[in-house]
Short mmCIF file of C-alpha atoms in Angstrom, two decimals:
data_model
loop_
_atom_site.label_atom_id
_atom_site.label_comp_id
_atom_site.label_asym_id
_atom_site.label_seq_id
_atom_site.Cartn_x
_atom_site.Cartn_y
_atom_site.Cartn_z
CA UNK A 30 -20.60 0.23 -2.52
CA UNK A 31 -17.57 -2.14 -3.55
CA UNK A 32 -14.29 -0.93 -1.63
CA UNK A 33 -12.51 -2.27 1.20
CA UNK A 34 -14.19 -1.21 3.95
CA UNK A 35 -12.33 -0.20 7.66
CA UNK A 36 -13.68 0.46 10.70
CA UNK A 37 -13.46 2.69 12.95
CA UNK A 38 -11.63 5.50 11.20
CA UNK A 39 -10.85 6.65 14.24
CA UNK A 40 -9.53 4.78 17.73
CA UNK A 41 -8.93 6.49 20.95
CA UNK A 42 -6.96 3.26 23.41
CA UNK A 43 -5.84 3.50 26.66
CA UNK A 44 -2.29 2.11 27.58
CA UNK A 45 -2.91 -1.67 28.68
CA UNK A 46 -6.00 -1.73 26.42
CA UNK A 47 -7.07 -3.89 23.32
CA UNK A 48 -7.53 -2.65 19.95
CA UNK A 49 -9.72 -3.71 17.76
CA UNK A 50 -9.33 -2.94 13.79
CA UNK A 51 -11.64 -4.17 11.27
CA UNK A 52 -11.09 -4.80 7.11
CA UNK A 53 -13.66 -6.38 4.80
CA UNK A 54 -12.62 -6.74 1.61
CA UNK A 55 -13.97 -5.88 -1.93
CA UNK A 56 -16.81 -8.33 -2.91
CA UNK A 57 -14.63 -11.18 -4.48
CA UNK A 58 -10.98 -10.48 -2.79
CA UNK A 59 -9.87 -13.50 -0.76
CA UNK A 60 -6.97 -12.24 -0.23
CA UNK A 61 -6.33 -9.27 2.79
CA UNK A 62 -2.72 -7.09 3.85
CA UNK A 63 -2.22 -5.68 6.58
CA UNK A 64 -0.14 -2.18 6.38
CA UNK A 65 1.07 -0.07 9.40
CA UNK A 66 2.73 3.64 8.81
CA UNK A 67 4.01 5.91 11.52
CA UNK A 68 4.22 9.72 11.24
CA UNK A 69 5.99 10.49 8.47
CA UNK A 70 7.05 7.12 7.37
CA UNK A 71 6.28 4.99 4.62
CA UNK A 72 3.63 1.93 4.80
CA UNK A 73 5.66 -1.32 6.64
CA UNK A 74 4.14 -4.78 5.68
CA UNK A 75 2.94 -6.42 8.29
CA UNK A 76 0.58 -9.47 7.38
CA UNK A 77 -0.95 -11.36 4.65
CA UNK A 78 -3.84 -13.60 5.11
CA UNK A 79 -6.13 -15.39 2.98
CA UNK A 80 -9.44 -16.96 3.75
CA UNK A 81 -8.98 -18.78 7.44
CA UNK A 82 -5.36 -18.98 6.99
CA UNK A 83 -2.03 -16.63 7.54
CA UNK A 84 -0.04 -16.55 4.44
CA UNK A 85 2.91 -14.30 6.00
CA UNK A 86 3.23 -12.13 9.00
CA UNK A 87 7.28 -11.39 8.45
CA UNK A 88 6.09 -7.97 9.75
CA UNK A 89 4.16 -8.52 12.32
CA UNK A 90 5.86 -7.31 15.93
CA UNK A 91 6.62 -10.71 17.68
CA UNK A 92 4.26 -10.15 20.68
CA UNK A 93 0.60 -8.49 20.95
CA UNK A 94 0.10 -8.22 17.83
CA UNK A 95 -2.17 -10.89 15.77
CA UNK A 96 -4.49 -10.88 12.97
CA UNK A 97 -6.96 -13.60 11.64
CA UNK A 98 -9.46 -13.61 8.50
CA UNK A 99 -12.08 -15.92 9.48
CA UNK A 100 -14.43 -17.71 6.48
CA UNK A 101 -17.11 -15.62 7.67
CA UNK A 102 -16.36 -12.52 8.15
CA UNK A 103 -14.11 -8.93 7.98
CA UNK A 104 -10.28 -9.53 8.67
CA UNK A 105 -9.20 -8.46 12.16
CA UNK A 106 -5.60 -6.87 13.35
CA UNK A 107 -5.70 -6.99 17.29
CA UNK A 108 -2.98 -5.39 19.06
CA UNK A 109 -3.07 -6.20 23.12
CA UNK A 110 -1.94 -4.35 25.69
CA UNK A 111 -1.48 -1.16 23.41
CA UNK A 112 1.88 1.13 24.23
CA UNK A 113 2.08 4.54 23.16
CA UNK A 114 4.44 3.14 19.97
CA UNK A 115 1.34 1.63 18.32
CA UNK A 116 0.08 5.05 17.05
CA UNK A 117 -0.24 4.62 13.80
CA UNK A 118 -2.51 4.41 10.86
CA UNK A 119 -3.30 0.76 9.81
CA UNK A 120 -4.27 -0.07 5.96
CA UNK A 121 -5.64 -2.81 4.82
CA UNK A 122 -5.31 -4.03 1.18
CA UNK A 123 -7.50 -6.80 -0.92
CA UNK A 124 -7.01 -8.11 -3.66
CA UNK A 125 -8.17 -11.05 -5.59
CA UNK A 126 -4.57 -13.14 -6.03
CA UNK A 127 -3.67 -15.23 -8.79
CA UNK A 128 -5.28 -15.91 -12.10
CA UNK A 129 -7.22 -12.74 -12.01
CA UNK A 130 -6.24 -9.78 -14.60
CA UNK A 131 -6.16 -6.98 -12.54
CA UNK A 132 -3.27 -7.33 -10.36
CA UNK A 133 -3.73 -3.66 -8.32
CA UNK A 134 -4.21 -3.83 -4.88
CA UNK A 135 -7.13 -1.89 -3.48
CA UNK A 136 -6.87 -0.17 -0.24
CA UNK A 137 -9.32 1.00 2.71
CA UNK A 138 -9.15 4.20 3.97
CA UNK A 139 -7.26 2.97 7.21
CA UNK A 140 -7.77 3.18 10.99
CA UNK A 141 -6.27 5.70 12.64
CA UNK A 142 -4.87 4.63 16.60
CA UNK A 143 -4.29 6.99 18.66
CA UNK A 144 -2.93 5.38 22.47
CA UNK A 145 -3.04 7.82 25.17
CA UNK B 28 17.29 -4.13 1.15
CA UNK B 29 15.18 -1.68 -0.96
CA UNK B 30 15.29 -2.64 -4.74
CA UNK B 31 13.83 0.54 -5.92
CA UNK B 32 15.25 4.13 -5.31
CA UNK B 33 13.59 7.25 -6.17
CA UNK B 34 13.99 11.11 -5.51
CA UNK B 35 12.51 12.80 -2.63
CA UNK B 36 10.36 14.91 -3.35
CA UNK B 37 9.55 16.83 -7.28
CA UNK B 38 7.44 20.19 -8.37
CA UNK B 39 4.94 20.52 -11.16
CA UNK B 40 2.88 22.90 -12.89
CA UNK B 41 -0.23 22.83 -13.23
CA UNK B 42 -1.79 21.43 -16.88
CA UNK B 43 1.98 20.07 -16.73
CA UNK B 44 3.50 16.12 -17.62
CA UNK B 45 4.65 15.26 -14.15
CA UNK B 46 7.26 12.62 -15.21
CA UNK B 47 8.33 10.19 -12.18
CA UNK B 48 11.20 8.39 -12.09
CA UNK B 49 12.55 4.87 -10.57
CA UNK B 50 15.50 3.14 -10.21
CA UNK B 51 15.57 -0.16 -10.65
CA UNK B 52 18.95 -1.63 -11.40
CA UNK B 53 18.42 -5.13 -9.24
CA UNK B 54 15.15 -6.26 -11.16
CA UNK B 55 14.89 -9.67 -12.11
CA UNK B 56 12.82 -10.89 -15.39
CA UNK B 57 9.67 -11.96 -13.71
CA UNK B 58 9.54 -8.84 -11.81
CA UNK B 59 7.07 -6.56 -12.24
CA UNK B 60 6.96 -2.62 -11.63
CA UNK B 61 3.99 -1.28 -9.78
CA UNK B 62 3.21 2.56 -9.11
CA UNK B 63 1.16 3.21 -6.44
CA UNK B 64 0.23 6.82 -5.01
CA UNK B 65 -1.02 8.13 -1.43
CA UNK B 66 -3.22 11.25 -1.08
CA UNK B 67 -2.61 13.24 2.78
CA UNK B 68 -4.60 11.33 5.13
CA UNK B 69 -6.35 8.63 2.66
CA UNK B 70 -4.92 5.00 2.08
CA UNK B 71 -2.68 4.38 -1.12
CA UNK B 72 -4.24 3.95 -4.90
CA UNK B 73 -3.14 1.65 -7.26
CA UNK B 74 -1.83 4.05 -9.84
CA UNK B 75 -0.37 0.88 -12.76
CA UNK B 76 2.13 -1.63 -13.53
CA UNK B 77 4.63 -2.96 -16.54
CA UNK B 78 6.80 -5.37 -16.87
CA UNK B 79 8.57 -4.68 -20.23
CA UNK B 80 6.51 -3.00 -22.23
CA UNK B 81 4.98 0.75 -21.76
CA UNK B 82 1.96 0.97 -20.16
CA UNK B 83 -1.02 3.48 -20.81
CA UNK B 84 -4.44 3.57 -18.48
CA UNK B 85 -7.00 6.69 -17.76
CA UNK B 86 -4.80 7.57 -14.84
CA UNK B 87 -1.25 7.63 -16.41
CA UNK B 88 1.42 5.55 -18.64
CA UNK B 89 4.30 4.23 -17.49
CA UNK B 90 7.34 4.16 -19.43
CA UNK B 91 10.35 1.22 -19.13
CA UNK B 92 13.79 1.37 -20.11
CA UNK B 93 14.75 -1.71 -22.71
CA UNK B 94 17.22 -2.92 -19.72
CA UNK B 95 14.22 -2.55 -17.09
CA UNK B 96 16.76 -0.90 -14.64
CA UNK B 97 14.55 2.17 -14.36
CA UNK B 98 11.28 3.23 -15.32
CA UNK B 99 9.25 6.50 -15.69
CA UNK B 100 5.81 7.15 -14.35
CA UNK B 101 4.31 10.09 -16.88
CA UNK B 102 0.69 11.97 -15.31
CA UNK B 103 0.25 13.59 -18.54
CA UNK B 104 -1.84 16.70 -17.26
CA UNK B 105 -1.09 16.96 -13.71
CA UNK B 106 -3.81 18.87 -11.69
CA UNK B 107 -3.39 20.13 -8.07
CA UNK B 108 -5.32 16.70 -7.01
CA UNK B 109 -2.22 14.73 -7.90
CA UNK B 110 -0.34 16.21 -5.38
CA UNK B 111 1.06 13.04 -3.24
CA UNK B 112 3.22 10.52 -2.32
CA UNK B 113 4.24 8.60 -5.51
CA UNK B 114 5.41 4.67 -4.60
CA UNK B 115 7.48 2.58 -7.16
CA UNK B 116 7.27 -0.92 -6.02
CA UNK B 117 9.41 -4.04 -8.24
CA UNK B 118 7.65 -7.47 -7.50
CA UNK B 119 7.51 -11.04 -8.75
CA UNK B 120 3.59 -11.46 -8.45
CA UNK B 121 0.70 -9.08 -6.88
CA UNK B 122 1.39 -11.18 -3.68
CA UNK B 123 4.57 -10.57 -3.12
CA UNK B 124 4.06 -6.23 -4.16
CA UNK B 125 1.54 -6.83 -1.56
CA UNK B 126 4.14 -7.89 0.88
CA UNK B 127 6.50 -4.99 -0.05
CA UNK B 128 7.26 -2.30 2.20
CA UNK B 129 6.79 0.77 0.45
CA UNK B 130 9.53 3.27 1.45
CA UNK B 131 9.59 7.13 1.21
CA UNK B 132 8.14 7.21 -2.30
CA UNK B 133 8.29 10.79 -4.04
CA UNK B 134 6.42 13.38 -2.73
CA UNK B 135 5.04 14.92 -5.20
CA UNK B 136 3.59 18.73 -5.16
CA UNK B 137 1.41 20.43 -7.99
CA UNK B 138 1.93 24.38 -8.17
CA UNK B 139 -0.97 26.74 -10.00
#
């Protein structure tokens, strides 16, 4: 399976708990993007990472949200002290970056976070 | 700072061509036009992209006007499975496209 893998598919958290969302990019892809989609809204960019580096986090909320993409392992989007407003679908996409013929991004199936 | 405008919704009869327009009147010379779609509850799917010339792949065709201020995505023989939200994005690079907010797109409904 060469696709972008996100897990878990569904995550339920109580208010105040931490949510950890994982994204394994396609094989050979070193660029990862995270998006949030609130109900009935479009995708909003959150953060762009390359291996071990955050390139652009202009779409990330200033507090409680963080992301990482370690040298080994998946990218992690962490939400601390979740609130009901964090309930959304979180999508990850990966690409091979510049110098490649295929400019298309491959998206994962998303993680649906529900805060109760 | 919306760079593109698309109709909110469109209907298409099954088996007919679906033509989805996108206006990008402020597009710069270095910016590509990308199209993605999102079928309900799934992750978005890349369809096609282009700079100046018309493009075609196994999924769709992309027609870009000569002045590059608008484009049309064509699904030649729409099926029920093509019902989705279609997003048009302009960007100078794949990295910048990835940082785009996808906006509201066009909800295409293919009807039997």
